[in-house]
């Protein structure tokens, strides 16, 4: 028997559970190894000290008589009872927090749904065609004749989808009324457009029914829109355009030669180096070349180009 | 006390008292209390390490015994069953004494309701079987006591059952509802922890 095994068997021996043959080996090792003998004595001493646990000496008869009185009186209820007031208050508090969280989550969910809750429906036979809004004479006069002209090229996004997103963001308060007026109302994009609001009930947030607003377009919207906007509107439009890209993906805007504008505007040429100090003739609103500091004060011309046919999902 | 009766489970008089208690005889219950009250008080004191409310706790334990005595199936000694009931109550009590437990559980003083003063200390005589006579040994015994009480509950329970109350591994396993192997494992861990901490 080695020292390691001896130490493993000490408690077994102290419990008196060691088999006779093992006990003989154990005792022999004790005699041979002074260190193991010391360890054995220490552990035996520890066992003795553990056994020195206090015990209760006497219990008076009063305890028994009190207990029997309780039993005879049928008072078997515990000394320790639930505090129902606190339990109820705690449950109510938890319920309030839970309901509050549910409402908060649903409000957030509704907010998130707002931006995608508009869906478009079109009359039968509807087909978007390449067209351009015909600005009125008054409108035409308002356009700045000189460059730069600001452009928003989204060749894979329908005009209707642009309008829907604009309205959704307006409803969320992320787009100002003025921008909606400039981009959608003044060019006549909302003429004859009707909206069917969803039926709302108190339980709607919990039933999972999406609250969708249906927008009916009576006719195809033009794919090219000219308008005149203020500097602040342009900056806001840039934010909105970036939001559009993040919503619909990077393919919404195609950079490069395909983003050329028509209607007599100067085409976008990425290879062309603009002379220093002169702004480019056409500046893409959602592009990297847009610098809010270089936007001239007063109204500026804006051209928006969208997909010429319905987008395939 | 427990180990001596494991083979035959219970002495005949205990069996008789239990049978009469199951019939609802208060006199038999009274005699059972007289027989086991010191045992129950000791278990409570050893496991809780305090005499605060020990009187109330012991009363609750005996009330549980009275209410549930029909559930005693004589598959073990009555003492083992009493130990089990007491230990279960001690565990519940420890939960109630926790932070959350204290908030939800209130303690109703029956003694005061009955117009009698309650002073468990005056009715208890706590002594020890400490063979140590010198001050040094006494201090060491106290140190070991504190260390045992500082052990995790699972290890402490097994250690007290086996080393102090002389319960067998099987009895401890039955009371705790675990296997004998688990009992041995916990016991070994408890002993090893004590051995590491006590400077002998």
mmCIF file of C-alpha atoms in Angstrom, chain B residues 18-186:
data_model
loop_
_atom_site.group_PDB
_atom_site.id
_atom_site.type_symbol
_atom_site.label_atom_id
_atom_site.label_comp_id
_atom_site.label_asym_id
_atom_site.label_seq_id
_atom_site.Cartn_x
_atom_site.Cartn_y
_atom_site.Cartn_z
ATOM 1 C CA UNK B 18 -47.655 5.378 15.514
ATOM 2 C CA UNK B 19 -50.627 3.102 14.863
ATOM 3 C CA UNK B 20 -52.676 4.897 17.517
ATOM 4 C CA UNK B 21 -51.595 8.261 16.167
ATOM 5 C CA UNK B 22 -52.811 7.236 12.747
ATOM 6 C CA UNK B 23 -56.208 6.692 14.385
ATOM 7 C CA UNK B 24 -56.038 10.280 15.633
ATOM 8 C CA UNK B 25 -55.391 9.549 19.308
ATOM 9 C CA UNK B 26 -54.022 12.671 20.914
ATOM 10 C CA UNK B 27 -52.657 10.829 23.902
ATOM 11 C CA UNK B 28 -50.476 8.677 21.642
ATOM 12 C CA UNK B 29 -49.311 11.802 19.852
ATOM 13 C CA UNK B 30 -48.448 13.331 23.211
ATOM 14 C CA UNK B 31 -46.282 10.354 23.999
ATOM 15 C CA UNK B 32 -44.665 10.480 20.596
ATOM 16 C CA UNK B 33 -43.786 14.125 21.203
ATOM 17 C CA UNK B 34 -42.315 13.243 24.571
ATOM 18 C CA UNK B 35 -40.227 10.549 22.981
ATOM 19 C CA UNK B 36 -38.976 12.474 19.967
ATOM 20 C CA UNK B 37 -38.954 16.132 21.023
ATOM 21 C CA UNK B 38 -35.309 16.150 22.068
ATOM 22 C CA UNK B 39 -34.403 14.366 18.850
ATOM 23 C CA UNK B 40 -36.273 16.900 16.721
ATOM 24 C CA UNK B 41 -34.893 19.885 18.637
ATOM 25 C CA UNK B 42 -31.386 18.525 18.200
ATOM 26 C CA UNK B 43 -31.777 18.046 14.461
ATOM 27 C CA UNK B 44 -33.120 21.567 14.094
ATOM 28 C CA UNK B 45 -30.390 23.036 16.225
ATOM 29 C CA UNK B 46 -27.638 21.156 14.466
ATOM 30 C CA UNK B 47 -28.821 22.052 10.992
ATOM 31 C CA UNK B 48 -29.837 25.648 11.641
ATOM 32 C CA UNK B 49 -27.201 26.435 14.213
ATOM 33 C CA UNK B 50 -29.426 28.861 16.048
ATOM 34 C CA UNK B 51 -32.085 28.700 18.695
ATOM 35 C CA UNK B 52 -34.030 31.640 17.296
ATOM 36 C CA UNK B 53 -37.561 30.433 16.673
ATOM 37 C CA UNK B 54 -36.485 26.853 17.377
ATOM 38 C CA UNK B 55 -39.609 26.421 19.475
ATOM 39 C CA UNK B 56 -41.876 27.487 16.614
ATOM 40 C CA UNK B 57 -39.995 25.379 14.110
ATOM 41 C CA UNK B 58 -40.226 22.302 16.312
ATOM 42 C CA UNK B 59 -43.955 22.889 16.743
ATOM 43 C CA UNK B 60 -44.408 23.104 12.992
ATOM 44 C CA UNK B 61 -42.417 19.915 12.532
ATOM 45 C CA UNK B 62 -44.587 18.028 15.006
ATOM 46 C CA UNK B 63 -47.736 19.415 13.413
ATOM 47 C CA UNK B 64 -46.502 18.123 10.070
ATOM 48 C CA UNK B 65 -45.832 14.767 11.660
ATOM 49 C CA UNK B 66 -49.330 14.752 13.108
ATOM 50 C CA UNK B 67 -50.952 15.727 9.820
ATOM 51 C CA UNK B 68 -48.897 13.399 7.651
ATOM 52 C CA UNK B 69 -48.359 10.403 9.897
ATOM 53 C CA UNK B 70 -50.620 8.310 7.675
ATOM 54 C CA UNK B 71 -48.054 8.726 4.941
ATOM 55 C CA UNK B 72 -45.495 6.862 7.041
ATOM 56 C CA UNK B 73 -45.429 3.460 5.288
ATOM 57 C CA UNK B 74 -43.005 1.776 7.686
ATOM 58 C CA UNK B 75 -40.453 1.339 4.919
ATOM 59 C CA UNK B 76 -37.846 2.786 7.252
ATOM 60 C CA UNK B 77 -37.597 3.488 10.941
ATOM 61 C CA UNK B 78 -39.950 6.087 12.334
ATOM 62 C CA UNK B 79 -36.916 8.027 13.450
ATOM 63 C CA UNK B 80 -35.639 8.204 9.883
ATOM 64 C CA UNK B 81 -39.039 9.407 8.743
ATOM 65 C CA UNK B 82 -39.093 12.045 11.487
ATOM 66 C CA UNK B 83 -35.608 13.118 10.416
ATOM 67 C CA UNK B 84 -36.849 13.419 6.836
ATOM 68 C CA UNK B 85 -39.871 15.499 7.839
ATOM 69 C CA UNK B 86 -37.706 17.713 10.027
ATOM 70 C CA UNK B 87 -35.054 18.219 7.371
ATOM 71 C CA UNK B 88 -37.683 19.047 4.748
ATOM 72 C CA UNK B 89 -39.168 21.626 7.068
ATOM 73 C CA UNK B 90 -35.719 23.073 7.822
ATOM 74 C CA UNK B 91 -35.109 23.473 4.110
ATOM 75 C CA UNK B 92 -38.447 25.246 3.679
ATOM 76 C CA UNK B 93 -37.641 27.421 6.642
ATOM 77 C CA UNK B 94 -34.295 28.404 5.149
ATOM 78 C CA UNK B 95 -36.062 29.373 1.928
ATOM 79 C CA UNK B 96 -38.533 31.494 3.854
ATOM 80 C CA UNK B 97 -35.696 33.167 5.696
ATOM 81 C CA UNK B 98 -34.088 34.181 2.435
ATOM 82 C CA UNK B 99 -34.498 37.735 1.191
ATOM 83 C CA UNK B 100 -37.474 36.995 -1.034
ATOM 84 C CA UNK B 101 -38.949 34.577 1.486
ATOM 85 C CA UNK B 102 -38.903 37.182 4.254
ATOM 86 C CA UNK B 103 -40.845 39.541 2.002
ATOM 87 C CA UNK B 104 -43.638 37.093 1.254
ATOM 88 C CA UNK B 105 -43.788 34.994 4.423
ATOM 89 C CA UNK B 106 -44.906 36.498 7.687
ATOM 90 C CA UNK B 107 -44.361 34.961 11.073
ATOM 91 C CA UNK B 108 -47.384 34.775 13.356
ATOM 92 C CA UNK B 109 -46.631 34.432 17.061
ATOM 93 C CA UNK B 110 -48.954 31.766 18.422
ATOM 94 C CA UNK B 111 -47.514 32.048 21.931
ATOM 95 C CA UNK B 112 -48.396 35.707 22.148
ATOM 96 C CA UNK B 113 -51.826 35.029 20.737
ATOM 97 C CA UNK B 114 -52.427 32.607 23.545
ATOM 98 C CA UNK B 115 -51.162 35.120 26.034
ATOM 99 C CA UNK B 116 -48.145 33.085 27.002
ATOM 100 C CA UNK B 117 -44.632 34.356 26.811
ATOM 101 C CA UNK B 118 -42.398 32.470 24.445
ATOM 102 C CA UNK B 119 -38.834 32.097 25.454
ATOM 103 C CA UNK B 120 -37.351 29.069 23.796
ATOM 104 C CA UNK B 121 -33.957 29.767 25.308
ATOM 105 C CA UNK B 122 -35.361 29.337 28.789
ATOM 106 C CA UNK B 123 -36.679 25.919 27.842
ATOM 107 C CA UNK B 124 -33.614 24.695 26.070
ATOM 108 C CA UNK B 125 -30.464 23.487 27.544
ATOM 109 C CA UNK B 126 -27.903 23.410 24.798
ATOM 110 C CA UNK B 127 -24.870 21.436 25.668
ATOM 111 C CA UNK B 128 -22.281 19.537 23.732
ATOM 112 C CA UNK B 129 -20.719 16.150 23.810
ATOM 113 C CA UNK B 130 -17.413 17.849 23.543
ATOM 114 C CA UNK B 131 -14.714 15.782 25.176
ATOM 115 C CA UNK B 132 -12.281 18.633 24.864
ATOM 116 C CA UNK B 133 -11.377 20.006 28.215
ATOM 117 C CA UNK B 134 -8.713 22.558 27.485
ATOM 118 C CA UNK B 135 -9.466 26.026 26.181
ATOM 119 C CA UNK B 136 -7.422 25.377 23.058
ATOM 120 C CA UNK B 137 -9.366 22.270 22.185
ATOM 121 C CA UNK B 138 -12.604 24.044 22.906
ATOM 122 C CA UNK B 139 -11.661 26.805 20.490
ATOM 123 C CA UNK B 140 -10.776 24.247 17.860
ATOM 124 C CA UNK B 141 -14.099 22.499 18.360
ATOM 125 C CA UNK B 142 -15.881 25.837 17.858
ATOM 126 C CA UNK B 143 -13.824 26.466 14.754
ATOM 127 C CA UNK B 144 -14.787 23.080 13.312
ATOM 128 C CA UNK B 145 -18.407 23.811 14.169
ATOM 129 C CA UNK B 146 -18.311 27.096 12.283
ATOM 130 C CA UNK B 147 -16.602 25.472 9.321
ATOM 131 C CA UNK B 148 -19.222 22.738 9.163
ATOM 132 C CA UNK B 149 -21.948 25.368 9.175
ATOM 133 C CA UNK B 150 -20.156 27.166 6.403
ATOM 134 C CA UNK B 151 -20.240 24.126 4.137
ATOM 135 C CA UNK B 152 -22.717 23.959 1.249
ATOM 136 C CA UNK B 153 -26.091 22.701 2.470
ATOM 137 C CA UNK B 154 -25.884 19.393 0.613
ATOM 138 C CA UNK B 155 -22.496 18.537 2.148
ATOM 139 C CA UNK B 156 -23.396 19.863 5.590
ATOM 140 C CA UNK B 157 -26.578 17.797 5.756
ATOM 141 C CA UNK B 158 -24.796 14.570 4.892
ATOM 142 C CA UNK B 159 -21.934 15.279 7.266
ATOM 143 C CA UNK B 160 -24.252 15.955 10.206
ATOM 144 C CA UNK B 161 -26.362 12.908 9.409
ATOM 145 C CA UNK B 162 -23.461 10.537 9.146
ATOM 146 C CA UNK B 163 -20.818 11.875 11.512
ATOM 147 C CA UNK B 164 -22.966 13.464 14.190
ATOM 148 C CA UNK B 165 -26.216 11.535 14.119
ATOM 149 C CA UNK B 166 -24.691 8.198 13.119
ATOM 150 C CA UNK B 167 -27.092 7.579 10.284
ATOM 151 C CA UNK B 168 -25.943 4.997 7.782
ATOM 152 C CA UNK B 169 -25.317 5.853 4.160
ATOM 153 C CA UNK B 170 -28.568 4.110 3.243
ATOM 154 C CA UNK B 171 -30.602 6.041 5.804
ATOM 155 C CA UNK B 172 -29.077 9.342 4.717
ATOM 156 C CA UNK B 173 -29.753 8.457 1.088
ATOM 157 C CA UNK B 174 -33.381 7.621 1.875
ATOM 158 C CA UNK B 175 -33.906 10.864 3.793
ATOM 159 C CA UNK B 176 -32.307 12.996 1.114
ATOM 160 C CA UNK B 177 -33.856 11.093 -1.765
ATOM 161 C CA UNK B 178 -30.493 10.489 -3.423
ATOM 162 C CA UNK B 179 -28.339 7.432 -4.100
ATOM 163 C CA UNK B 180 -25.840 5.993 -1.643
ATOM 164 C CA UNK B 181 -23.082 6.933 -4.078
ATOM 165 C CA UNK B 182 -24.172 10.570 -3.966
ATOM 166 C CA UNK B 183 -24.168 10.500 -0.185
ATOM 167 C CA UNK B 184 -20.631 9.107 -0.118
ATOM 168 C CA UNK B 185 -19.468 11.615 -2.681
ATOM 169 C CA UNK B 186 -20.918 14.558 -0.753
#
